[in-house]
Coordinates of C-alpha atoms in Angstrom, one line a residue:
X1 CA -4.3 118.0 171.7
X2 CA -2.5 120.2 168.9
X3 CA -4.3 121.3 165.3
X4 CA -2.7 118.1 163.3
X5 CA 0.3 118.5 161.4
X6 CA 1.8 121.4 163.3
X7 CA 4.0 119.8 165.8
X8 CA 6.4 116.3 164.5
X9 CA 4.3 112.8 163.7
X10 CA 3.5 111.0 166.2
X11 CA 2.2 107.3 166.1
X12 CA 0.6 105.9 162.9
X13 CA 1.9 109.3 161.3
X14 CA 5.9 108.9 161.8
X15 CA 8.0 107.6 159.4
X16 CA 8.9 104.4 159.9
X17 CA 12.9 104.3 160.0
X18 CA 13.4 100.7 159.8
X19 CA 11.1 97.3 159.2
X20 CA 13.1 95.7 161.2
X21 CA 14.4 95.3 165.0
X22 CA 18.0 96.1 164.3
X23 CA 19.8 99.2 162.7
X24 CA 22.6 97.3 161.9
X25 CA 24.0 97.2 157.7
X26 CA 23.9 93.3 156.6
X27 CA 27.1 92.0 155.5
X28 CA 25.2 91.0 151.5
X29 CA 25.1 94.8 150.8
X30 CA 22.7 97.7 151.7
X31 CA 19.6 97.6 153.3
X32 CA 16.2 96.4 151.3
X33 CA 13.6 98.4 152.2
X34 CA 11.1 95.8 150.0
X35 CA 13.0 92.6 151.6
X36 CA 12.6 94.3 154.8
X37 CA 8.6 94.7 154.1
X38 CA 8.5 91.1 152.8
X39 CA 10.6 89.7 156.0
X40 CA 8.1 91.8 158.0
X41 CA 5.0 90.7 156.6
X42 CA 6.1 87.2 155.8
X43 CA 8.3 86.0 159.1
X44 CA 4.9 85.5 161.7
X45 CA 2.8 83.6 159.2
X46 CA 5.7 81.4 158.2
X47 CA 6.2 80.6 161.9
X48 CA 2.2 80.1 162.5
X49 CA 2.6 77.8 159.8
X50 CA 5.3 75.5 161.4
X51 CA 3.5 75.5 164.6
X52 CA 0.5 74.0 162.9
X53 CA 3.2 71.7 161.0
X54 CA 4.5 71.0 164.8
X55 CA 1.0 69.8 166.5
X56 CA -1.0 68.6 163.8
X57 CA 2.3 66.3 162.6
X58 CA 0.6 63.4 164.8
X59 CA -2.7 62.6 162.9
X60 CA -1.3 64.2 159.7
X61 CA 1.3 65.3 156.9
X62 CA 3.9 67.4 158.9
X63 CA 5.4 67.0 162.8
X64 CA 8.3 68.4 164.3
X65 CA 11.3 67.7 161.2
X66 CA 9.2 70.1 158.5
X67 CA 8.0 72.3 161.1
X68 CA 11.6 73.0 162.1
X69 CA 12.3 73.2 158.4
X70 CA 9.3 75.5 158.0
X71 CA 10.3 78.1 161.1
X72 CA 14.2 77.6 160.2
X73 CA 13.1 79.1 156.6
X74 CA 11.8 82.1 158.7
X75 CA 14.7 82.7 160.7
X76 CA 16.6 82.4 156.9
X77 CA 14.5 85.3 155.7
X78 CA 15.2 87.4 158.5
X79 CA 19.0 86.8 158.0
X80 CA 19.1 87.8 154.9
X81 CA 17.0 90.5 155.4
X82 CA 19.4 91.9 158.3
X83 CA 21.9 90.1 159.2
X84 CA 23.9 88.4 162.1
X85 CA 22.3 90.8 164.1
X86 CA 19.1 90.7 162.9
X87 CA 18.7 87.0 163.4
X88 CA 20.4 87.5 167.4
X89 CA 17.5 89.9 167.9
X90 CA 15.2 87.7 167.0
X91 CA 15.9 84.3 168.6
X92 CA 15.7 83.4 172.1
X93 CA 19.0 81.8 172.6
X94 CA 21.7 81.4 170.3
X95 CA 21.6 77.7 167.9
X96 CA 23.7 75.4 169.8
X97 CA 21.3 76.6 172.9
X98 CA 18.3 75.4 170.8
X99 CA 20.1 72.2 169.6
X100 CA 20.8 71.3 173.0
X101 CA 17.5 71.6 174.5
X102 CA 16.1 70.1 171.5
X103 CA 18.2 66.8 172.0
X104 CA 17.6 66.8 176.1
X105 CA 13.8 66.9 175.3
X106 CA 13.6 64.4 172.4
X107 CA 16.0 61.9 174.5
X108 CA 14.3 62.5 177.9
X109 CA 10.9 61.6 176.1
X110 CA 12.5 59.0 174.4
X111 CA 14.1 57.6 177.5
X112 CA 11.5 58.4 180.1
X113 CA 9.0 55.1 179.2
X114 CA 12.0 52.8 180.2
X115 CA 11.1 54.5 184.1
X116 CA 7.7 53.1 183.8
X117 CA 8.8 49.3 182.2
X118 CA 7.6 50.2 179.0
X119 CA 9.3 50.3 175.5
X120 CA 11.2 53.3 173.8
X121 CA 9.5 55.6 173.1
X122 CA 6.1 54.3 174.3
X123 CA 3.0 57.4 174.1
X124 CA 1.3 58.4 177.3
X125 CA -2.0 59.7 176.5
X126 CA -4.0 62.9 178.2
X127 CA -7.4 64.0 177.7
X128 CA -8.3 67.5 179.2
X129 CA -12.2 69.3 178.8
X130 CA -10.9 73.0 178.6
X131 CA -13.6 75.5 178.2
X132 CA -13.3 76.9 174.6
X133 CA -11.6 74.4 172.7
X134 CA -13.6 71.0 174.1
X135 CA -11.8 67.8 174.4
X136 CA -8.1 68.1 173.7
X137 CA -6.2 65.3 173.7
X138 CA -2.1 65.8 174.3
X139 CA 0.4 63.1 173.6
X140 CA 3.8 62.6 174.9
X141 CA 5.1 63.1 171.0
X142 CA 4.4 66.1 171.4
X143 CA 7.0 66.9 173.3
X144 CA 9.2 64.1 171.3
X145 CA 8.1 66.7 168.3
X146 CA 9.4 69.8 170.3
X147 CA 12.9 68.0 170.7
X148 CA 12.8 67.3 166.8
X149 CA 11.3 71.0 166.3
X150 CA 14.0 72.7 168.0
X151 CA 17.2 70.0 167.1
X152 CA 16.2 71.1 163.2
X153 CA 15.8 74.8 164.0
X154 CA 19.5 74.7 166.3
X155 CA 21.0 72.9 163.5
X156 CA 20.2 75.1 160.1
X157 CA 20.9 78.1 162.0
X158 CA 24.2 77.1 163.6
X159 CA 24.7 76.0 159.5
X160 CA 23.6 79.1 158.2
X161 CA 25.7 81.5 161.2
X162 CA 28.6 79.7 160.6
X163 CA 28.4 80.0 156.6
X164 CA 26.8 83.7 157.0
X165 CA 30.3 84.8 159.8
X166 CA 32.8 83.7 156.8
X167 CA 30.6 85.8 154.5
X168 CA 30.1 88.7 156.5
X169 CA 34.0 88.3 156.9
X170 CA 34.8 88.4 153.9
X171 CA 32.7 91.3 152.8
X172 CA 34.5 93.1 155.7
X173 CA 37.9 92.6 154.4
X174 CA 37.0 93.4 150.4
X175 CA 35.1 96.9 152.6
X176 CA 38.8 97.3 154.4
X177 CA 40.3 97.4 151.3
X178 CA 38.5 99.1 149.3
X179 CA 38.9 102.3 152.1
X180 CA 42.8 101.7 152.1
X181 CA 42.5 102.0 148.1
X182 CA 40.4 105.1 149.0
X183 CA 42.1 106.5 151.1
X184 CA 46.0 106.0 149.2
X185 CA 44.1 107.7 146.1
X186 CA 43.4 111.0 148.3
X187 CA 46.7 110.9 149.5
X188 CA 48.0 110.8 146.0
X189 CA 45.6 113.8 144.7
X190 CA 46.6 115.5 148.0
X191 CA 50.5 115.2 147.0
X192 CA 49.6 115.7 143.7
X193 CA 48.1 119.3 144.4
X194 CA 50.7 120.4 146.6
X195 CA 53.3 119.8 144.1
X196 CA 51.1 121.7 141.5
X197 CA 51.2 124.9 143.7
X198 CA 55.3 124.6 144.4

């Protein structure tokens, strides 16, 4: 081990580059460094919160539709913190992917009580002794609540992907142009000094 701070930082001592997973410019103008922070900080305690939302949503205020609102807002935050890209990085599998699987589980536990001759939707009830928590008791809405969970989640990000691609579009063209501008004004000062020294 070296006398500290002759060789390059290392660890807890290097700069940190970026906040976030992706190097990539977002398409709403330059990188934030304090949105960066904020999305950093904020995104895993917004996301603890909707999985509280998610499992307590049975005996209380919340359950899988303002969960998925709450962890949708997260995956927001980190969109317009870094972009398309950003947001890739960070989910599992794209929206549609998550609507889908959200709609097979919420249907197939929907459905799955009519196997059994009983109603729609009907609740199946298990009660486990695990060591550190004591008696837990897990419904079949819970899983109901994951379908919900992940249909809400699927669906505001395939909104806000669809909305954000004609943005980032956008913001490509007025780019585009603003280098041909560029780049017609150099040629113009370029012909403009040649003819100077003829």
């Amino acid at each position: 081990m070296g006398v500290r701070g002759t060789g390059p930082p290392e660890g807890w001592e290097a700069p940190k580059e970026r906040w976030l997973s992706t190097v990539v410019r977002p398409a709403f103008g330059p990188r934030s460094l304090l949105l960066e922070v904020a999305a950093r900080l904020l995104i895993p305690a917004i996301l603890m919160l909707s999985v509280f939302l998610l499992v307590s949503g049975h005996d209380r205020p919340g359950g899988g539709f303002a969960g998925g609102l709450v962890a949708s807002m997260a995956y927001v935050l980190r969109y317009i913190a870094g972009g398309r890209h950003e947001l890739a990085a960070g989910l599992p599998m794209r929206p549609n992917g998550l609507l889908a699987l959200g709609l097979l589980l919420a249907c197939a536990t929907a459905g799955l009580p009519l196997l059994f001759g009983k109603p729609v939707l009907d609740t199946a009830k298990l009660e486990l002794v695990l060591p550190v928590f004591g008696e837990v008791k897990l419904l079949s809405a819970l899983v109901f609540e994951v379908g919900v969970f992940l249909v809400v989640v699927g669906l505001v990000l395939s909104v806000v992907a669809a909305l954000g691609a004609r943005m980032e579009a956008e913001e490509a063209e007025a780019r585009q142009e603003q280098e041909i501008d560029q780049a017609r004004r150099e040629r113009r000062r370029l012909r403009a000094e040649k003819e100077g020294h003829e």
